[in-house]
PDB file of C-alpha atoms and ligand atoms in Angstrom:
ATOM      1  CA  UNK Y   1     -87.239 -79.632 -36.691  1.00 54.00           C
ATOM      2  CA  UNK Y   2     -87.945 -82.744 -39.372  1.00 62.00           C
ATOM      3  CA  UNK Y   3     -84.384 -83.361 -40.300  1.00 65.00           C
ATOM      4  CA  UNK Y   4     -85.289 -82.288 -44.175  1.00 64.00           C
ATOM      5  CA  UNK Y   5     -85.932 -79.268 -42.834  1.00 65.00           C
ATOM      6  CA  UNK Y   6     -83.040 -79.203 -41.022  1.00 61.00           C
ATOM      7  CA  UNK Y   7     -80.507 -79.832 -43.783  1.00 63.00           C
ATOM      8  CA  UNK Y   8     -82.750 -77.074 -46.034  1.00 62.00           C
ATOM      9  CA  UNK Y   9     -81.509 -74.246 -43.172  1.00 64.00           C
ATOM     10  CA  UNK Y  10     -77.788 -76.392 -43.822  1.00 62.00           C
ATOM     11  CA  UNK Y  11     -77.699 -75.907 -46.840  1.00 60.00           C
ATOM     12  CA  UNK Y  12     -79.252 -71.927 -47.329  1.00 60.00           C
ATOM     13  CA  UNK Y  13     -76.764 -70.758 -44.182  1.00 61.00           C
ATOM     14  CA  UNK Y  14     -73.972 -72.442 -46.530  1.00 60.00           C
ATOM     15  CA  UNK Y  15     -75.034 -70.655 -49.731  1.00 59.00           C
ATOM     16  CA  UNK Y  16     -75.053 -67.563 -47.757  1.00 54.00           C
ATOM     17  CA  UNK Y  17     -71.757 -67.535 -45.917  1.00 54.00           C
ATOM     18  CA  UNK Y  18     -70.183 -68.694 -49.109  1.00 55.00           C
ATOM     19  CA  UNK Y  19     -72.109 -66.114 -51.192  1.00 61.00           C
ATOM     20  CA  UNK Y  20     -70.635 -63.293 -48.707  1.00 72.00           C
ATOM     21  CA  UNK Y  21     -68.759 -60.648 -50.165  1.00 79.00           C
ATOM     22  CA  UNK Y  22     -64.831 -60.046 -50.117  1.00 91.00           C
ATOM     23  CA  UNK Y  23     -64.449 -57.381 -47.801  1.00 95.00           C
ATOM     24  CA  UNK Y  24     -62.827 -53.845 -49.610  1.00 96.00           C
ATOM     25  CA  UNK Y  25     -60.549 -51.242 -48.184  1.00 97.00           C
ATOM     26  CA  UNK Y  26     -62.320 -48.045 -47.884  1.00 97.00           C
ATOM     27  CA  UNK Y  27     -59.394 -45.539 -47.107  1.00 98.00           C
ATOM     28  CA  UNK Y  28     -56.321 -46.561 -49.137  1.00 98.00           C
ATOM     29  CA  UNK Y  29     -52.377 -44.043 -48.748  1.00 98.00           C
ATOM     30  CA  UNK Y  30     -50.032 -45.545 -50.120  1.00 98.00           C
ATOM     31  CA  UNK Y  31     -46.433 -43.459 -49.600  1.00 98.00           C
ATOM     32  CA  UNK Y  32     -43.026 -44.248 -50.919  1.00 98.00           C
ATOM     33  CA  UNK Y  33     -39.927 -44.400 -48.942  1.00 98.00           C
ATOM     34  CA  UNK Y  34     -37.087 -45.921 -50.784  1.00 98.00           C
ATOM     35  CA  UNK Y  35     -36.637 -45.681 -54.604  1.00 98.00           C
ATOM     36  CA  UNK Y  36     -34.255 -44.006 -56.766  1.00 97.00           C
ATOM     37  CA  UNK Y  37     -35.947 -40.478 -57.602  1.00 97.00           C
ATOM     38  CA  UNK Y  38     -35.871 -38.198 -54.219  1.00 96.00           C
ATOM     39  CA  UNK Y  39     -37.230 -34.214 -54.353  1.00 86.00           C
ATOM     40  CA  UNK Y  40     -37.231 -34.326 -50.405  1.00 86.00           C
ATOM     41  CA  UNK Y  41     -34.891 -36.890 -48.333  1.00 94.00           C
ATOM     42  CA  UNK Y  42     -33.002 -39.358 -49.497  1.00 97.00           C
ATOM     43  CA  UNK Y  43     -32.866 -41.495 -53.144  1.00 98.00           C
ATOM     44  CA  UNK Y  44     -31.046 -44.466 -53.837  1.00 98.00           C
ATOM     45  CA  UNK Y  45     -31.252 -47.987 -55.204  1.00 98.00           C
ATOM     46  CA  UNK Y  46     -33.805 -49.658 -53.245  1.00 98.00           C
ATOM     47  CA  UNK Y  47     -37.113 -49.847 -52.548  1.00 98.00           C
ATOM     48  CA  UNK Y  48     -39.950 -49.128 -49.983  1.00 98.00           C
ATOM     49  CA  UNK Y  49     -43.473 -47.977 -49.401  1.00 98.00           C
ATOM     50  CA  UNK Y  50     -45.678 -47.476 -46.075  1.00 98.00           C
ATOM     51  CA  UNK Y  51     -49.579 -48.745 -46.785  1.00 98.00           C
ATOM     52  CA  UNK Y  52     -52.250 -47.637 -44.640  1.00 98.00           C
ATOM     53  CA  UNK Y  53     -55.460 -48.836 -45.245  1.00 98.00           C
ATOM     54  CA  UNK Y  54     -58.569 -48.303 -42.700  1.00 97.00           C
ATOM     55  CA  UNK Y  55     -57.056 -48.936 -39.785  1.00 96.00           C
ATOM     56  CA  UNK Y  56     -54.019 -51.247 -41.018  1.00 98.00           C
ATOM     57  CA  UNK Y  57     -50.983 -50.098 -41.695  1.00 98.00           C
ATOM     58  CA  UNK Y  58     -47.801 -52.108 -43.397  1.00 98.00           C
ATOM     59  CA  UNK Y  59     -43.853 -51.476 -44.002  1.00 98.00           C
ATOM     60  CA  UNK Y  60     -43.772 -52.819 -46.975  1.00 99.00           C
ATOM     61  CA  UNK Y  61     -40.011 -53.480 -48.843  1.00 98.00           C
ATOM     62  CA  UNK Y  62     -36.589 -51.593 -46.214  1.00 98.00           C
ATOM     63  CA  UNK Y  63     -34.559 -49.969 -49.074  1.00 98.00           C
ATOM     64  CA  UNK Y  64     -31.104 -50.381 -49.389  1.00 98.00           C
ATOM     65  CA  UNK Y  65     -29.612 -48.113 -46.778  1.00 98.00           C
ATOM     66  CA  UNK Y  66     -29.666 -49.316 -43.164  1.00 97.00           C
ATOM     67  CA  UNK Y  67     -31.422 -45.391 -42.493  1.00 97.00           C
ATOM     68  CA  UNK Y  68     -32.842 -44.345 -45.339  1.00 98.00           C
ATOM     69  CA  UNK Y  69     -36.475 -45.194 -45.314  1.00 98.00           C
ATOM     70  CA  UNK Y  70     -35.730 -43.643 -41.540  1.00 98.00           C
ATOM     71  CA  UNK Y  71     -34.551 -40.990 -42.147  1.00 98.00           C
ATOM     72  CA  UNK Y  72     -37.236 -40.599 -45.353  1.00 98.00           C
ATOM     73  CA  UNK Y  73     -40.077 -41.747 -42.538  1.00 98.00           C
ATOM     74  CA  UNK Y  74     -38.993 -38.382 -40.512  1.00 97.00           C
ATOM     75  CA  UNK Y  75     -38.922 -36.055 -42.930  1.00 97.00           C
ATOM     76  CA  UNK Y  76     -42.386 -37.108 -43.981  1.00 97.00           C
ATOM     77  CA  UNK Y  77     -43.720 -37.105 -40.839  1.00 97.00           C
ATOM     78  CA  UNK Y  78     -44.258 -40.261 -40.422  1.00 98.00           C
ATOM     79  CA  UNK Y  79     -44.130 -42.346 -36.872  1.00 98.00           C
ATOM     80  CA  UNK Y  80     -43.042 -45.864 -38.090  1.00 98.00           C
ATOM     81  CA  UNK Y  81     -43.253 -47.112 -34.210  1.00 98.00           C
ATOM     82  CA  UNK Y  82     -47.062 -47.338 -34.980  1.00 97.00           C
ATOM     83  CA  UNK Y  83     -46.481 -50.377 -37.511  1.00 98.00           C
ATOM     84  CA  UNK Y  84     -46.571 -53.686 -37.001  1.00 98.00           C
ATOM     85  CA  UNK Y  85     -45.575 -55.126 -39.628  1.00 98.00           C
ATOM     86  CA  UNK Y  86     -43.377 -55.344 -42.808  1.00 98.00           C
ATOM     87  CA  UNK Y  87     -44.004 -57.406 -46.095  1.00 98.00           C
ATOM     88  CA  UNK Y  88     -40.720 -58.168 -47.619  1.00 98.00           C
ATOM     89  CA  UNK Y  89     -40.938 -59.307 -51.469  1.00 98.00           C
ATOM     90  CA  UNK Y  90     -38.177 -60.552 -52.199  1.00 98.00           C
ATOM     91  CA  UNK Y  91     -34.623 -61.516 -50.904  1.00 98.00           C
ATOM     92  CA  UNK Y  92     -33.060 -58.930 -52.818  1.00 97.00           C
ATOM     93  CA  UNK Y  93     -30.358 -56.126 -50.854  1.00 97.00           C
ATOM     94  CA  UNK Y  94     -31.758 -53.409 -52.393  1.00 98.00           C
ATOM     95  CA  UNK Y  95     -35.581 -54.022 -50.224  1.00 98.00           C
ATOM     96  CA  UNK Y  96     -34.147 -55.979 -47.226  1.00 98.00           C
ATOM     97  CA  UNK Y  97     -30.663 -54.383 -45.936  1.00 98.00           C
ATOM     98  CA  UNK Y  98     -32.509 -52.209 -43.549  1.00 98.00           C
ATOM     99  CA  UNK Y  99     -35.174 -54.751 -42.317  1.00 98.00           C
ATOM    100  CA  UNK Y 100     -33.067 -55.448 -39.000  1.00 98.00           C
ATOM    101  CA  UNK Y 101     -31.625 -51.443 -38.374  1.00 98.00           C
ATOM    102  CA  UNK Y 102     -35.629 -50.816 -38.816  1.00 98.00           C
ATOM    103  CA  UNK Y 103     -36.730 -53.367 -36.347  1.00 98.00           C
ATOM    104  CA  UNK Y 104     -33.908 -52.589 -33.813  1.00 97.00           C
ATOM    105  CA  UNK Y 105     -34.695 -48.580 -33.985  1.00 97.00           C
ATOM    106  CA  UNK Y 106     -38.423 -48.538 -33.634  1.00 97.00           C
ATOM    107  CA  UNK Y 107     -38.524 -51.185 -30.788  1.00 96.00           C
ATOM    108  CA  UNK Y 108     -36.205 -48.918 -28.716  1.00 96.00           C
ATOM    109  CA  UNK Y 109     -39.887 -46.966 -28.887  1.00 95.00           C
ATOM    110  CA  UNK Y 110     -42.376 -49.475 -28.740  1.00 97.00           C
ATOM    111  CA  UNK Y 111     -41.785 -53.230 -28.666  1.00 96.00           C
ATOM    112  CA  UNK Y 112     -44.310 -54.140 -30.771  1.00 97.00           C
ATOM    113  CA  UNK Y 113     -43.409 -52.158 -33.840  1.00 98.00           C
ATOM    114  CA  UNK Y 114     -42.615 -53.899 -37.015  1.00 98.00           C
ATOM    115  CA  UNK Y 115     -42.299 -56.891 -34.489  1.00 98.00           C
ATOM    116  CA  UNK Y 116     -44.212 -59.615 -37.427  1.00 98.00           C
ATOM    117  CA  UNK Y 117     -43.067 -59.573 -41.004  1.00 98.00           C
ATOM    118  CA  UNK Y 118     -44.539 -61.697 -43.946  1.00 98.00           C
ATOM    119  CA  UNK Y 119     -42.262 -63.213 -46.766  1.00 98.00           C
ATOM    120  CA  UNK Y 120     -42.481 -65.365 -49.119  1.00 98.00           C
ATOM    121  CA  UNK Y 121     -41.680 -69.316 -49.251  1.00 98.00           C
ATOM    122  CA  UNK Y 122     -38.154 -69.367 -50.770  1.00 96.00           C
ATOM    123  CA  UNK Y 123     -36.836 -66.078 -49.277  1.00 97.00           C
ATOM    124  CA  UNK Y 124     -34.413 -67.824 -46.970  1.00 96.00           C
ATOM    125  CA  UNK Y 125     -33.015 -70.175 -49.843  1.00 96.00           C
ATOM    126  CA  UNK Y 126     -29.153 -70.189 -49.921  1.00 96.00           C
ATOM    127  CA  UNK Y 127     -28.147 -67.955 -52.868  1.00 96.00           C
ATOM    128  CA  UNK Y 128     -25.005 -67.819 -55.212  1.00 95.00           C
ATOM    129  CA  UNK Y 129     -22.573 -64.804 -55.035  1.00 93.00           C
ATOM    130  CA  UNK Y 130     -21.013 -63.700 -58.311  1.00 89.00           C
ATOM    131  CA  UNK Y 131     -17.859 -65.665 -57.511  1.00 91.00           C
ATOM    132  CA  UNK Y 132     -19.679 -68.514 -56.527  1.00 88.00           C
ATOM    133  CA  UNK Y 133     -20.159 -68.462 -52.934  1.00 93.00           C
ATOM    134  CA  UNK Y 134     -22.865 -69.077 -50.306  1.00 94.00           C
ATOM    135  CA  UNK Y 135     -24.824 -66.131 -49.915  1.00 92.00           C
ATOM    136  CA  UNK Y 136     -26.906 -66.477 -46.480  1.00 92.00           C
ATOM    137  CA  UNK Y 137     -27.952 -63.133 -45.429  1.00 94.00           C
ATOM    138  CA  UNK Y 138     -31.705 -63.095 -44.971  1.00 95.00           C
ATOM    139  CA  UNK Y 139     -30.803 -66.295 -42.730  1.00 95.00           C
ATOM    140  CA  UNK Y 140     -28.753 -64.621 -40.057  1.00 96.00           C
ATOM    141  CA  UNK Y 141     -31.253 -61.887 -40.679  1.00 97.00           C
ATOM    142  CA  UNK Y 142     -33.806 -63.932 -40.002  1.00 97.00           C
ATOM    143  CA  UNK Y 143     -32.364 -65.262 -36.933  1.00 97.00           C
ATOM    144  CA  UNK Y 144     -31.771 -61.866 -35.444  1.00 97.00           C
ATOM    145  CA  UNK Y 145     -35.106 -60.647 -35.947  1.00 98.00           C
ATOM    146  CA  UNK Y 146     -36.616 -63.985 -34.180  1.00 98.00           C
ATOM    147  CA  UNK Y 147     -34.124 -62.634 -31.234  1.00 97.00           C
ATOM    148  CA  UNK Y 148     -35.594 -59.393 -30.838  1.00 96.00           C
ATOM    149  CA  UNK Y 149     -38.919 -60.962 -30.120  1.00 97.00           C
ATOM    150  CA  UNK Y 150     -40.100 -61.013 -33.304  1.00 98.00           C
ATOM    151  CA  UNK Y 151     -42.002 -63.616 -35.978  1.00 98.00           C
ATOM    152  CA  UNK Y 152     -41.647 -64.272 -39.003  1.00 98.00           C
ATOM    153  CA  UNK Y 153     -45.119 -65.909 -40.982  1.00 98.00           C
ATOM    154  CA  UNK Y 154     -43.872 -67.166 -44.774  1.00 98.00           C
ATOM    155  CA  UNK Y 155     -46.482 -67.821 -47.094  1.00 98.00           C
ATOM    156  CA  UNK Y 156     -46.112 -70.661 -49.744  1.00 98.00           C
ATOM    157  CA  UNK Y 157     -49.703 -69.572 -51.222  1.00 98.00           C
ATOM    158  CA  UNK Y 158     -52.568 -66.307 -51.722  1.00 98.00           C
ATOM    159  CA  UNK Y 159     -53.341 -64.954 -48.531  1.00 98.00           C
ATOM    160  CA  UNK Y 160     -55.399 -62.855 -46.645  1.00 98.00           C
ATOM    161  CA  UNK Y 161     -52.958 -61.080 -44.126  1.00 98.00           C
ATOM    162  CA  UNK Y 162     -56.064 -58.762 -42.828  1.00 98.00           C
ATOM    163  CA  UNK Y 163     -59.411 -57.844 -44.227  1.00 97.00           C
ATOM    164  CA  UNK Y 164     -59.506 -56.813 -47.956  1.00 97.00           C
ATOM    165  CA  UNK Y 165     -55.325 -57.267 -48.202  1.00 98.00           C
ATOM    166  CA  UNK Y 166     -53.213 -60.373 -49.442  1.00 98.00           C
ATOM    167  CA  UNK Y 167     -50.398 -61.548 -50.415  1.00 98.00           C
ATOM    168  CA  UNK Y 168     -49.581 -63.186 -53.718  1.00 98.00           C
ATOM    169  CA  UNK Y 169     -47.282 -65.759 -51.988  1.00 98.00           C
ATOM    170  CA  UNK Y 170     -44.889 -66.907 -54.757  1.00 98.00           C
ATOM    171  CA  UNK Y 171     -46.634 -66.049 -58.124  1.00 98.00           C
ATOM    172  CA  UNK Y 172     -47.031 -69.035 -60.655  1.00 97.00           C
ATOM    173  CA  UNK Y 173     -44.912 -68.157 -63.963  1.00 97.00           C
ATOM    174  CA  UNK Y 174     -47.731 -67.934 -66.501  1.00 97.00           C
ATOM    175  CA  UNK Y 175     -46.517 -66.061 -69.058  1.00 97.00           C
ATOM    176  CA  UNK Y 176     -43.015 -65.668 -70.023  1.00 96.00           C
ATOM    177  CA  UNK Y 177     -41.672 -62.353 -68.077  1.00 97.00           C
ATOM    178  CA  UNK Y 178     -38.510 -63.088 -67.365  1.00 93.00           C
ATOM    179  CA  UNK Y 179     -37.844 -59.305 -65.498  1.00 94.00           C
ATOM    180  CA  UNK Y 180     -34.437 -61.160 -63.758  1.00 94.00           C
ATOM    181  CA  UNK Y 181     -31.405 -61.324 -64.343  1.00 92.00           C
ATOM    182  CA  UNK Y 182     -31.102 -64.864 -65.924  1.00 91.00           C
ATOM    183  CA  UNK Y 183     -26.880 -65.881 -64.768  1.00 93.00           C
ATOM    184  CA  UNK Y 184     -28.800 -65.584 -60.690  1.00 95.00           C
ATOM    185  CA  UNK Y 185     -27.879 -68.948 -58.892  1.00 96.00           C
ATOM    186  CA  UNK Y 186     -29.671 -70.210 -56.284  1.00 96.00           C
ATOM    187  CA  UNK Y 187     -28.678 -74.049 -54.111  1.00 95.00           C
ATOM    188  CA  UNK Y 188     -31.983 -76.434 -54.301  1.00 91.00           C
ATOM    189  CA  UNK Y 189     -33.219 -77.898 -51.040  1.00 87.00           C
ATOM    190  CA  UNK Y 190     -31.051 -81.150 -51.747  1.00 91.00           C
ATOM    191  CA  UNK Y 191     -27.849 -78.229 -52.665  1.00 91.00           C
ATOM    192  CA  UNK Y 192     -27.851 -78.261 -55.735  1.00 94.00           C
ATOM    193  CA  UNK Y 193     -27.156 -75.378 -58.024  1.00 95.00           C
ATOM    194  CA  UNK Y 194     -29.823 -74.898 -60.308  1.00 96.00           C
ATOM    195  CA  UNK Y 195     -31.059 -71.292 -61.839  1.00 96.00           C
ATOM    196  CA  UNK Y 196     -32.459 -68.368 -59.707  1.00 96.00           C
ATOM    197  CA  UNK Y 197     -35.911 -67.291 -60.760  1.00 97.00           C
ATOM    198  CA  UNK Y 198     -36.592 -65.295 -57.405  1.00 97.00           C
ATOM    199  CA  UNK Y 199     -39.384 -67.748 -56.718  1.00 97.00           C
ATOM    200  CA  UNK Y 200     -40.197 -66.154 -53.589  1.00 98.00           C
ATOM    201  CA  UNK Y 201     -40.630 -63.030 -55.008  1.00 98.00           C
ATOM    202  CA  UNK Y 202     -44.879 -61.546 -54.073  1.00 98.00           C
ATOM    203  CA  UNK Y 203     -46.227 -58.446 -53.865  1.00 98.00           C
ATOM    204  CA  UNK Y 204     -49.127 -57.038 -51.968  1.00 98.00           C
ATOM    205  CA  UNK Y 205     -52.067 -56.418 -53.071  1.00 98.00           C
ATOM    206  CA  UNK Y 206     -55.316 -54.098 -51.939  1.00 98.00           C
ATOM    207  CA  UNK Y 207     -58.925 -55.198 -52.735  1.00 98.00           C
ATOM    208  CA  UNK Y 208     -61.130 -51.770 -53.098  1.00 97.00           C
ATOM    209  CA  UNK Y 209     -64.368 -51.274 -54.680  1.00 96.00           C
ATOM    210  CA  UNK Y 210     -62.742 -49.536 -57.359  1.00 97.00           C
ATOM    211  CA  UNK Y 211     -60.579 -52.936 -58.401  1.00 97.00           C
ATOM    212  CA  UNK Y 212     -57.519 -54.282 -57.318  1.00 98.00           C
ATOM    213  CA  UNK Y 213     -54.568 -52.029 -55.852  1.00 98.00           C
ATOM    214  CA  UNK Y 214     -51.227 -53.553 -56.638  1.00 98.00           C
ATOM    215  CA  UNK Y 215     -47.752 -53.101 -54.641  1.00 98.00           C
ATOM    216  CA  UNK Y 216     -44.401 -54.612 -55.736  1.00 98.00           C
ATOM    217  CA  UNK Y 217     -40.711 -54.354 -54.772  1.00 98.00           C
ATOM    218  CA  UNK Y 218     -38.937 -55.727 -57.542  1.00 97.00           C
ATOM    219  CA  UNK Y 219     -41.889 -57.718 -59.778  1.00 98.00           C
ATOM    220  CA  UNK Y 220     -39.521 -60.279 -61.429  1.00 98.00           C
ATOM    221  CA  UNK Y 221     -42.675 -62.721 -61.176  1.00 98.00           C
ATOM    222  CA  UNK Y 222     -43.531 -59.912 -63.897  1.00 98.00           C
ATOM    223  CA  UNK Y 223     -45.815 -57.615 -63.027  1.00 98.00           C
ATOM    224  CA  UNK Y 224     -48.895 -59.602 -65.500  1.00 98.00           C
ATOM    225  CA  UNK Y 225     -47.960 -62.772 -64.036  1.00 98.00           C
ATOM    226  CA  UNK Y 226     -48.734 -61.488 -60.595  1.00 98.00           C
ATOM    227  CA  UNK Y 227     -51.882 -59.928 -61.455  1.00 97.00           C
ATOM    228  CA  UNK Y 228     -53.815 -63.072 -62.646  1.00 97.00           C
ATOM    229  CA  UNK Y 229     -52.555 -64.865 -59.643  1.00 96.00           C
ATOM    230  CA  UNK Y 230     -54.584 -62.206 -57.370  1.00 97.00           C
ATOM    231  CA  UNK Y 231     -57.453 -62.086 -60.032  1.00 94.00           C
ATOM    232  CA  UNK Y 232     -57.751 -65.929 -60.017  1.00 93.00           C
ATOM    233  CA  UNK Y 233     -57.697 -65.737 -56.622  1.00 96.00           C
ATOM    234  CA  UNK Y 234     -60.263 -62.723 -55.680  1.00 95.00           C
ATOM    235  CA  UNK Y 235     -62.960 -62.695 -58.058  1.00 85.00           C
ATOM    236  CA  UNK Y 236     -62.216 -58.897 -59.326  1.00 90.00           C
ATOM    237  CA  UNK Y 237     -61.448 -58.659 -62.846  1.00 91.00           C
ATOM    238  CA  UNK Y 238     -59.983 -54.903 -62.662  1.00 97.00           C
ATOM    239  CA  UNK Y 239     -56.675 -53.668 -61.623  1.00 98.00           C
ATOM    240  CA  UNK Y 240     -57.226 -49.792 -60.700  1.00 98.00           C
ATOM    241  CA  UNK Y 241     -53.523 -49.208 -60.044  1.00 98.00           C
ATOM    242  CA  UNK Y 242     -50.193 -50.615 -60.242  1.00 98.00           C
ATOM    243  CA  UNK Y 243     -47.587 -49.315 -58.025  1.00 98.00           C
ATOM    244  CA  UNK Y 244     -43.209 -50.337 -57.328  1.00 98.00           C
ATOM    245  CA  UNK Y 245     -40.326 -51.620 -58.769  1.00 98.00           C
ATOM    246  CA  UNK Y 246     -41.489 -53.768 -62.385  1.00 98.00           C
ATOM    247  CA  UNK Y 247     -38.027 -54.145 -63.624  1.00 97.00           C
ATOM    248  CA  UNK Y 248     -39.123 -53.581 -66.669  1.00 97.00           C
ATOM    249  CA  UNK Y 249     -35.895 -51.246 -67.498  1.00 95.00           C
ATOM    250  CA  UNK Y 250     -34.800 -54.590 -70.053  1.00 93.00           C
ATOM    251  CA  UNK Y 251     -37.491 -55.590 -71.679  1.00 95.00           C
ATOM    252  CA  UNK Y 252     -37.932 -54.908 -75.290  1.00 96.00           C
ATOM    253  CA  UNK Y 253     -40.365 -52.090 -76.781  1.00 97.00           C
ATOM    254  CA  UNK Y 254     -42.316 -55.215 -77.872  1.00 97.00           C
ATOM    255  CA  UNK Y 255     -42.646 -56.898 -74.489  1.00 97.00           C
ATOM    256  CA  UNK Y 256     -43.899 -53.329 -72.753  1.00 98.00           C
ATOM    257  CA  UNK Y 257     -45.865 -53.123 -75.239  1.00 98.00           C
ATOM    258  CA  UNK Y 258     -47.484 -56.640 -74.617  1.00 98.00           C
ATOM    259  CA  UNK Y 259     -47.799 -55.199 -70.688  1.00 98.00           C
ATOM    260  CA  UNK Y 260     -49.302 -52.047 -71.435  1.00 98.00           C
ATOM    261  CA  UNK Y 261     -51.387 -53.575 -73.630  1.00 98.00           C
ATOM    262  CA  UNK Y 262     -52.662 -56.954 -70.140  1.00 98.00           C
ATOM    263  CA  UNK Y 263     -52.665 -53.521 -67.998  1.00 98.00           C
ATOM    264  CA  UNK Y 264     -55.124 -51.616 -70.339  1.00 98.00           C
ATOM    265  CA  UNK Y 265     -57.551 -54.277 -70.680  1.00 98.00           C
ATOM    266  CA  UNK Y 266     -57.300 -55.329 -66.681  1.00 97.00           C
ATOM    267  CA  UNK Y 267     -58.846 -51.434 -67.041  1.00 98.00           C
ATOM    268  CA  UNK Y 268     -55.512 -50.255 -65.284  1.00 98.00           C
ATOM    269  CA  UNK Y 269     -56.175 -45.934 -64.187  1.00 98.00           C
ATOM    270  CA  UNK Y 270     -52.916 -45.646 -62.353  1.00 98.00           C
ATOM    271  CA  UNK Y 271     -50.028 -46.887 -62.541  1.00 98.00           C
ATOM    272  CA  UNK Y 272     -46.209 -45.525 -60.641  1.00 98.00           C
ATOM    273  CA  UNK Y 273     -43.058 -47.329 -61.777  1.00 98.00           C
ATOM    274  CA  UNK Y 274     -40.957 -46.653 -58.837  1.00 98.00           C
ATOM    275  CA  UNK Y 275     -37.670 -48.650 -58.453  1.00 97.00           C
ATOM    276  CA  UNK Y 276     -36.366 -50.733 -60.925  1.00 97.00           C
ATOM    277  CA  UNK Y 277     -39.088 -50.016 -63.811  1.00 98.00           C
ATOM    278  CA  UNK Y 278     -36.842 -47.927 -65.332  1.00 96.00           C
ATOM    279  CA  UNK Y 279     -37.691 -44.302 -66.667  1.00 96.00           C
ATOM    280  CA  UNK Y 280     -39.570 -44.689 -70.461  1.00 97.00           C
ATOM    281  CA  UNK Y 281     -41.471 -48.143 -69.914  1.00 98.00           C
ATOM    282  CA  UNK Y 282     -43.138 -46.121 -67.514  1.00 98.00           C
ATOM    283  CA  UNK Y 283     -44.359 -43.137 -70.291  1.00 98.00           C
ATOM    284  CA  UNK Y 284     -44.794 -45.734 -72.815  1.00 98.00           C
ATOM    285  CA  UNK Y 285     -47.246 -47.339 -70.557  1.00 98.00           C
ATOM    286  CA  UNK Y 286     -48.704 -43.988 -70.397  1.00 98.00           C
ATOM    287  CA  UNK Y 287     -49.404 -43.933 -73.953  1.00 98.00           C
ATOM    288  CA  UNK Y 288     -49.950 -47.812 -75.051  1.00 98.00           C
ATOM    289  CA  UNK Y 289     -52.678 -48.268 -72.156  1.00 98.00           C
ATOM    290  CA  UNK Y 290     -54.087 -44.667 -72.840  1.00 98.00           C
ATOM    291  CA  UNK Y 291     -53.162 -43.384 -69.710  1.00 98.00           C
ATOM    292  CA  UNK Y 292     -52.783 -39.060 -68.683  1.00 97.00           C
ATOM    293  CA  UNK Y 293     -49.792 -37.392 -67.485  1.00 95.00           C
ATOM    294  CA  UNK Y 294     -50.328 -38.204 -64.106  1.00 95.00           C
ATOM    295  CA  UNK Y 295     -51.798 -41.201 -64.130  1.00 97.00           C
ATOM    296  CA  UNK Y 296     -48.643 -42.960 -65.174  1.00 98.00           C
ATOM    297  CA  UNK Y 297     -45.929 -41.184 -63.403  1.00 97.00           C
ATOM    298  CA  UNK Y 298     -41.914 -41.980 -62.526  1.00 97.00           C
ATOM    299  CA  UNK Y 299     -42.285 -43.025 -58.358  1.00 98.00           C
ATOM    300  CA  UNK Y 300     -40.404 -40.557 -56.328  1.00 97.00           C
ATOM    301  CA  UNK Y 301     -39.929 -40.569 -52.173  1.00 98.00           C
ATOM    302  CA  UNK Y 302     -42.669 -38.484 -50.631  1.00 97.00           C
ATOM    303  CA  UNK Y 303     -44.697 -39.247 -54.079  1.00 98.00           C
ATOM    304  CA  UNK Y 304     -48.290 -40.842 -52.515  1.00 98.00           C
ATOM    305  CA  UNK Y 305     -51.391 -42.725 -54.243  1.00 98.00           C
ATOM    306  CA  UNK Y 306     -54.781 -42.142 -52.701  1.00 98.00           C
ATOM    307  CA  UNK Y 307     -57.381 -44.470 -53.422  1.00 97.00           C
ATOM    308  CA  UNK Y 308     -60.106 -40.955 -53.822  1.00 96.00           C
ATOM    309  CA  UNK Y 309     -57.207 -38.720 -54.945  1.00 96.00           C
ATOM    310  CA  UNK Y 310     -54.867 -40.943 -57.484  1.00 97.00           C
ATOM    311  CA  UNK Y 311     -51.313 -39.415 -57.586  1.00 97.00           C
ATOM    312  CA  UNK Y 312     -49.203 -37.149 -55.863  1.00 95.00           C
ATOM    313  CA  UNK Y 313     -46.483 -37.419 -57.955  1.00 91.00           C
ATOM    314  CA  UNK Y 314     -44.045 -34.621 -56.187  1.00 87.00           C
ATOM    315  CA  UNK Y 315     -43.255 -31.745 -59.005  1.00 84.00           C
ATOM    316  CA  UNK Y 316     -40.367 -33.844 -60.434  1.00 83.00           C
ATOM    317  CA  UNK Y 317     -42.522 -36.174 -61.569  1.00 82.00           C
ATOM    318  CA  UNK Y 318     -45.546 -34.171 -62.623  1.00 83.00           C
TER     319      UNK Y 318
HETATM  320 ZN1  LIG X   1     -34.968 -57.670 -56.704  1.00 51.18          ZN
HETATM  321 ZN1  LIG X   2     -35.138 -54.185 -56.522  1.00 51.18          ZN
END
């Protein structure tokens, strides 16, 4: 073949490869395993949810008591021994207390269960307690996790962890959403005390034909900052569903109005505010984003989101 024809072929091939559309998840079910509201099982100040996306299973966050996710899973007939991975959204105790106990308990049945954990860069940084002491529990747990045969994958940026399933990595704080306590402090790499904006806070993003589905732990990065990061990386403008904790409980009406307006612009169809979202913000978002009853609900233990059926919120939240 002539050199020019060869180059043309290579150019065409690279165009073809670049034009390959991103993989879209076809079947998706998300089940809430830890949050405050519970009709069946135990409620707690915490968060965890099981993601079943095509053949992939991920446990997102681990609850705030050692046994909550374990017991609620049994009650809901969910077999965690078939779940190979965790995604842990951020360092806070209400998402991480169950991490090592779950790994220890479930790996007795299957060594490979919950043996990989995805986290955002900064999660193991030293935090300061209210009395000024060093908080290093996550770092201690990470050593135990590795000792147990577990593998930790730390993400410094947006990454695809399975076809069509992404972690945002630490989220750029483009908009002034400050959905965290501004008194929190941490130590930087040089050991100096600095404000703790929870830099590692990351969410899970699932790409579907209907748009993006966002699963958030506490939403400290801000829901709009988080979807902005996902949209920038995925060339998908529509946010079909947002589920999880969004830490809107201390926001003013104006801030929630802005959030609802941005979600409406993004084409949101389903909103489930669990954990630290706050109850009233769920209804404000329902009204201001133009959603109906059943489309914007308070998350409860056992509540599900299905790509085809939408929410099954449970009788109490319906
Ligand atoms: Zn938190
Ligand atoms: Zn939380």
